[in-house]
Amino acid sequence: MRIEHSLAGLRAALGAGRQVGFVATMGNLHDGHLALVREARRRLGPDGLVVASIFVNRLQFGAGEDFDEYPRTFERDAGMLREAGCNLLFAPDEAVMYPQPQTFQIAPDPALAGILEGEVRPGHFAGVCTVVMKLFTMVQPTISMFGKKDYQQLMLVRQMAQQFALPLTVVGCEIVREPDGLAMSSRNGYLTADQRTEAPRLYRVLAELADAVRAARAGGRLDPGELARFEADASALLSSHGWAPDYVTVRRRRDLLAPEPDELRGSEPLVALAAAKIGTPRLLDNIEI
Ligand code: PAF
């Protein structure tokens, strides 16, 4: 695996004529990231060039968030990527990624970027979309893989690629979970031993919420009032175990808005999403329904 830190080095390593599969990361890798690398390899075959980036993007962190503490584990990450079959690791520093202040930025549609995560973390998705657009411009991938754990991020990146007619396919990959159900995340490393024991409850609560929605739908009795009760019960259960939920909610998959009454009764694809703090660490998860 070749490692490049500069744009000139990246361009030389990309060469021409090969299909490029791209995985953008902020490092501190886990099996979820490696699954994206393997999926890129699977789709492109042995002749494809699988590229990963590691860059902790200051633009997507709000004031008081964990930009400074975000673990930088470059040597370990590079070893994991090499093992997973990555061909090229692009690891720019801030002077390469942002040689001047990034005054031109992507402004994602507030209808999607301003809800859920965007409501709790204002400006977060503008920072994500700006760096992803810049990485796409630099790496010029044919396909780029994103995990479904960051469901809203995946949707926004996909919309951005479509609306700017970028010549690439954004591929959403399934969440990779620990054996106890906890969705893999770089931020799981922040959990204390007690919090780690408690953490899988987020997935269990979402799974119960999804089951309740499926059962009520099958019985033809799901309406907005019933759904609101399910959501409130799920949130209260988390709170009673020491969590501070930002949201526990069931939305339409296509735009993450609340389903209309006839959509609740019908077969509109839905997704249950949750974000909650357990102590200081904040975890996200979701389950498609
Ligand atoms: O999901 C992440 O790790 C980041 O948001 C991303 C896509 C690498 C952009 O910095």
Coordinates of C-alpha atoms and ligand atoms in Angstrom, one line a residue:
M1 CA 0.0 0.0 0.0
R2 CA 1.3 3.4 -1.0
I3 CA 0.9 6.3 1.4
E4 CA 0.7 9.9 0.1
H5 CA 0.5 13.1 2.1
S6 CA 0.6 15.6 -0.7
L7 CA -1.8 16.4 -3.6
A8 CA 1.0 16.0 -6.1
G9 CA 1.8 12.6 -4.6
L10 CA -1.8 11.5 -4.7
R11 CA -2.2 12.6 -8.3
A12 CA 0.9 10.7 -9.4
A13 CA -0.2 7.6 -7.5
L14 CA -3.7 7.7 -9.0
G15 CA -2.3 7.5 -12.5
A16 CA -5.0 7.1 -15.2
G17 CA -7.3 4.4 -16.5
R18 CA -8.0 2.5 -13.3
Q19 CA -11.4 2.4 -11.6
V20 CA -11.1 4.0 -8.2
G21 CA -13.0 2.9 -5.1
F22 CA -12.8 5.5 -2.3
V23 CA -13.4 5.3 1.5
A24 CA -13.2 8.6 3.3
T25 CA -12.3 8.4 7.0
M26 CA -11.1 10.4 9.9
G27 CA -8.9 7.5 11.1
N28 CA -9.1 5.6 14.4
L29 CA -10.4 2.8 12.2
H30 CA -12.5 -0.2 13.1
D31 CA -14.0 -3.1 11.3
G32 CA -16.8 -0.9 9.9
H33 CA -14.3 1.1 7.9
L34 CA -12.5 -2.1 6.8
A35 CA -15.8 -3.5 5.6
L36 CA -16.1 -0.4 3.3
V37 CA -12.6 -1.1 2.0
R38 CA -13.4 -4.7 1.3
E39 CA -16.7 -3.8 -0.4
A40 CA -14.9 -1.4 -2.7
R41 CA -12.4 -4.2 -3.6
R42 CA -15.2 -6.7 -4.1
R43 CA -17.0 -4.3 -6.5
L44 CA -13.9 -3.2 -8.5
G45 CA -12.1 -6.5 -8.6
P46 CA -8.4 -7.0 -8.4
D47 CA -7.6 -4.4 -11.1
G48 CA -9.4 -1.6 -9.3
L49 CA -7.5 1.0 -7.2
V50 CA -8.9 1.1 -3.6
V51 CA -8.1 4.4 -2.0
A52 CA -8.7 5.5 1.6
S53 CA -8.2 8.9 3.2
I54 CA -7.5 9.8 6.7
F55 CA -8.2 13.4 7.6
V56 CA -9.7 14.8 10.8
N57 CA -11.8 17.5 9.4
R58 CA -11.9 20.6 11.6
L59 CA -14.8 22.1 9.6
Q60 CA -17.3 19.5 10.7
F61 CA -16.6 19.9 14.5
G62 CA -18.6 22.5 16.4
A63 CA -17.3 24.5 19.3
G64 CA -16.8 22.3 22.4
E65 CA -16.8 19.1 20.3
D66 CA -14.0 16.6 20.3
F67 CA -11.7 17.8 17.5
D68 CA -8.6 18.1 19.7
E69 CA -9.2 14.8 21.5
Y70 CA -10.2 12.9 18.4
P71 CA -7.8 9.9 18.4
R72 CA -5.0 10.1 15.9
T73 CA -3.8 6.5 15.4
F74 CA -2.0 6.7 12.0
E75 CA 0.4 3.8 12.2
R76 CA -2.3 1.4 13.4
D77 CA -4.8 2.6 10.8
A78 CA -2.3 2.3 8.0
G79 CA -1.6 -1.3 9.0
M80 CA -5.3 -2.2 9.1
L81 CA -5.9 -0.6 5.7
R82 CA -3.0 -2.5 4.2
E83 CA -4.3 -5.8 5.6
A84 CA -7.8 -5.1 4.2
G85 CA -6.5 -4.7 0.7
C86 CA -6.3 -0.9 0.3
N87 CA -3.9 0.2 -2.4
L88 CA -3.4 3.9 -1.6
L89 CA -3.7 5.9 1.6
F90 CA -4.1 9.6 1.2
A91 CA -3.4 11.3 4.5
P92 CA -3.2 15.1 4.0
D93 CA -2.5 17.5 6.8
E94 CA -4.4 20.7 7.3
A95 CA -2.0 22.7 5.1
V96 CA -2.7 20.4 2.2
M97 CA -6.4 20.1 2.7
Y98 CA -7.0 23.8 3.6
P99 CA -4.0 25.8 2.3
Q100 CA -6.2 28.9 2.5
P101 CA -9.2 29.4 4.8
Q102 CA -12.0 27.4 3.1
T103 CA -14.3 30.4 2.4
F104 CA -16.1 28.5 -0.4
Q105 CA -18.3 25.8 1.2
I106 CA -21.0 23.4 0.3
A107 CA -24.4 24.6 1.7
P108 CA -26.5 21.4 2.0
D109 CA -30.3 21.6 1.8
P110 CA -31.4 22.6 5.3
A111 CA -34.6 20.5 4.9
L112 CA -32.3 17.5 5.3
A113 CA -29.1 19.0 6.8
G114 CA -30.9 21.0 9.5
I115 CA -32.9 18.2 11.1
L116 CA -31.8 15.4 13.6
E117 CA -28.0 15.6 13.6
G118 CA -28.0 19.0 11.9
E119 CA -30.3 20.4 14.6
V120 CA -28.0 19.1 17.4
R121 CA -24.8 20.0 15.6
P122 CA -25.4 23.2 13.5
G123 CA -23.0 23.5 10.6
H124 CA -21.8 19.9 10.9
F125 CA -23.1 18.7 7.5
A126 CA -21.8 21.8 5.7
G127 CA -18.3 20.8 7.0
V128 CA -18.8 17.2 6.1
C129 CA -20.1 18.0 2.5
T130 CA -17.3 20.5 2.0
V131 CA -14.5 18.1 2.8
V132 CA -16.2 15.2 1.0
M133 CA -16.6 17.3 -2.1
K134 CA -13.0 18.3 -1.9
L135 CA -11.8 14.7 -1.4
F136 CA -13.9 13.6 -4.4
T137 CA -12.3 16.3 -6.5
M138 CA -8.8 15.2 -5.4
V139 CA -9.3 11.4 -5.6
Q140 CA -11.8 11.3 -8.5
P141 CA -13.4 8.0 -7.5
T142 CA -15.7 5.9 -9.6
I143 CA -17.4 4.6 -6.5
S144 CA -17.3 5.8 -2.9
M145 CA -18.4 3.8 0.1
F146 CA -20.2 5.3 3.2
G147 CA -21.5 3.4 6.2
K148 CA -25.2 3.5 7.0
K149 CA -24.5 4.2 10.7
D150 CA -24.2 7.9 9.7
Y151 CA -27.5 7.6 7.8
Q152 CA -28.1 11.3 7.3
Q153 CA -24.5 11.8 6.2
L154 CA -24.9 9.1 3.6
M155 CA -28.1 10.7 2.3
L156 CA -26.6 14.1 2.1
V157 CA -23.4 12.9 0.3
R158 CA -25.6 11.0 -2.2
Q159 CA -27.8 14.1 -2.8
M160 CA -24.7 16.2 -3.3
A161 CA -23.2 13.8 -5.8
Q162 CA -26.4 13.7 -7.7
Q163 CA -27.1 17.4 -7.7
F164 CA -23.5 18.3 -8.8
A165 CA -23.6 15.5 -11.4
L166 CA -20.4 14.1 -9.9
P167 CA -19.3 11.1 -12.1
L168 CA -19.4 8.6 -9.3
T169 CA -21.7 6.3 -7.4
V170 CA -22.2 6.7 -3.7
V171 CA -22.6 3.2 -2.1
G172 CA -24.3 2.8 1.3
C173 CA -22.9 -0.2 3.3
E174 CA -24.6 -2.0 6.2
I175 CA -23.7 -1.1 9.8
V176 CA -21.1 -3.4 11.3
R177 CA -22.0 -4.4 14.9
E178 CA -20.1 -5.8 17.9
P179 CA -21.4 -9.3 18.9
D180 CA -23.6 -7.6 21.5
G181 CA -25.2 -5.3 18.9
L182 CA -23.4 -2.1 19.5
A183 CA -22.8 -0.3 16.2
M184 CA -19.0 0.1 15.6
S185 CA -17.9 3.6 15.9
S186 CA -14.6 5.4 16.4
R187 CA -16.2 7.1 19.3
N188 CA -16.9 3.8 21.1
G189 CA -13.3 4.2 22.3
Y190 CA -14.4 7.0 24.6
L191 CA -16.7 4.7 26.6
T192 CA -15.7 3.7 30.2
A193 CA -16.1 0.0 31.1
D194 CA -19.5 0.7 32.7
Q195 CA -20.6 2.7 29.7
R196 CA -19.5 0.0 27.3
T197 CA -21.6 -2.5 29.2
E198 CA -24.6 -0.2 28.9
A199 CA -24.0 1.0 25.3
P200 CA -25.7 -2.0 23.4
R201 CA -29.0 -0.8 25.0
L202 CA -29.2 1.8 22.3
Y203 CA -29.5 -0.9 19.6
R204 CA -31.9 -3.0 21.7
V205 CA -34.2 -0.1 22.3
L206 CA -34.2 0.7 18.5
A207 CA -34.8 -2.9 17.6
E208 CA -37.8 -3.0 20.0
L209 CA -39.1 0.2 18.5
A210 CA -38.7 -1.2 15.0
D211 CA -40.5 -4.4 16.0
A212 CA -43.4 -2.4 17.6
V213 CA -43.8 -0.4 14.4
R214 CA -43.7 -3.5 12.2
A215 CA -46.3 -5.2 14.4
A216 CA -48.6 -2.2 14.6
R217 CA -48.3 -1.8 10.9
A218 CA -49.1 -5.4 10.2
G219 CA -52.2 -5.1 12.5
G220 CA -53.2 -2.0 10.5
R221 CA -53.3 0.2 13.6
L222 CA -50.2 2.4 13.3
D223 CA -51.1 6.1 13.4
P224 CA -49.1 9.2 14.4
G225 CA -50.4 9.0 18.0
E226 CA -49.3 5.4 18.4
L227 CA -46.0 6.1 16.8
A228 CA -45.4 9.1 19.1
R229 CA -46.1 6.8 22.1
F230 CA -43.6 4.2 20.8
E231 CA -41.0 6.9 20.4
A232 CA -41.6 8.4 23.8
D233 CA -41.5 5.0 25.5
A234 CA -38.1 4.2 23.8
S235 CA -36.7 7.6 24.8
A236 CA -37.9 7.2 28.4
L237 CA -36.4 3.7 28.6
L238 CA -33.0 5.1 27.6
S239 CA -33.4 8.0 30.1
S240 CA -34.2 5.6 32.9
H241 CA -30.9 3.9 32.3
G242 CA -28.9 7.1 32.5
W243 CA -28.9 8.1 28.8
A244 CA -29.6 11.7 27.6
P245 CA -31.3 11.1 24.3
D246 CA -31.2 13.9 21.6
Y247 CA -33.8 12.0 19.5
V248 CA -35.4 8.6 19.1
T249 CA -37.6 8.8 16.1
V250 CA -39.1 6.9 13.1
R251 CA -38.8 8.7 9.8
R252 CA -39.3 8.2 6.1
R253 CA -36.1 6.7 4.6
R254 CA -36.4 9.0 1.5
D255 CA -36.1 12.3 3.3
L256 CA -36.0 11.7 7.0
L257 CA -39.2 13.5 7.6
A258 CA -42.1 12.2 9.7
P259 CA -44.3 9.8 7.8
E260 CA -47.8 10.9 6.9
P261 CA -50.7 8.9 8.4
D262 CA -51.4 7.0 5.2
E263 CA -47.7 6.2 4.9
L264 CA -47.7 4.7 8.4
R265 CA -50.5 2.4 7.4
G266 CA -48.9 1.6 4.0
S267 CA -45.5 0.3 3.0
E268 CA -43.5 3.5 3.0
P269 CA -39.9 2.5 3.8
L270 CA -39.0 3.8 7.3
V271 CA -36.0 4.1 9.5
A272 CA -35.8 4.3 13.3
L273 CA -32.9 6.6 14.3
A274 CA -31.5 7.5 17.7
A275 CA -28.7 9.7 19.1
A276 CA -28.0 9.8 22.8
K277 CA -25.3 10.6 25.2
I278 CA -24.2 8.1 27.8
G279 CA -22.1 10.3 30.1
T280 CA -19.9 12.3 27.7
P281 CA -19.8 10.0 24.7
R282 CA -22.6 10.5 22.2
L283 CA -23.7 7.4 20.2
L284 CA -25.8 7.1 17.0
D285 CA -27.6 4.2 15.6
N286 CA -30.4 3.3 13.3
I287 CA -32.5 0.4 11.9
E288 CA -34.3 0.3 8.7
I289 CA -37.9 -0.8 8.9
Ligands
PAF1 O1 -17.8 9.8 8.5 C1 -16.7 10.3 8.7 O2 -15.8 9.7 9.2 C2 -16.5 11.7 8.2 O3 -17.7 12.5 8.4 C3 -16.0 11.9 6.8 C4 -17.0 11.3 5.8 C5 -14.7 11.1 6.6 C6 -15.8 13.3 6.4 O4 -14.8 13.9 7.2

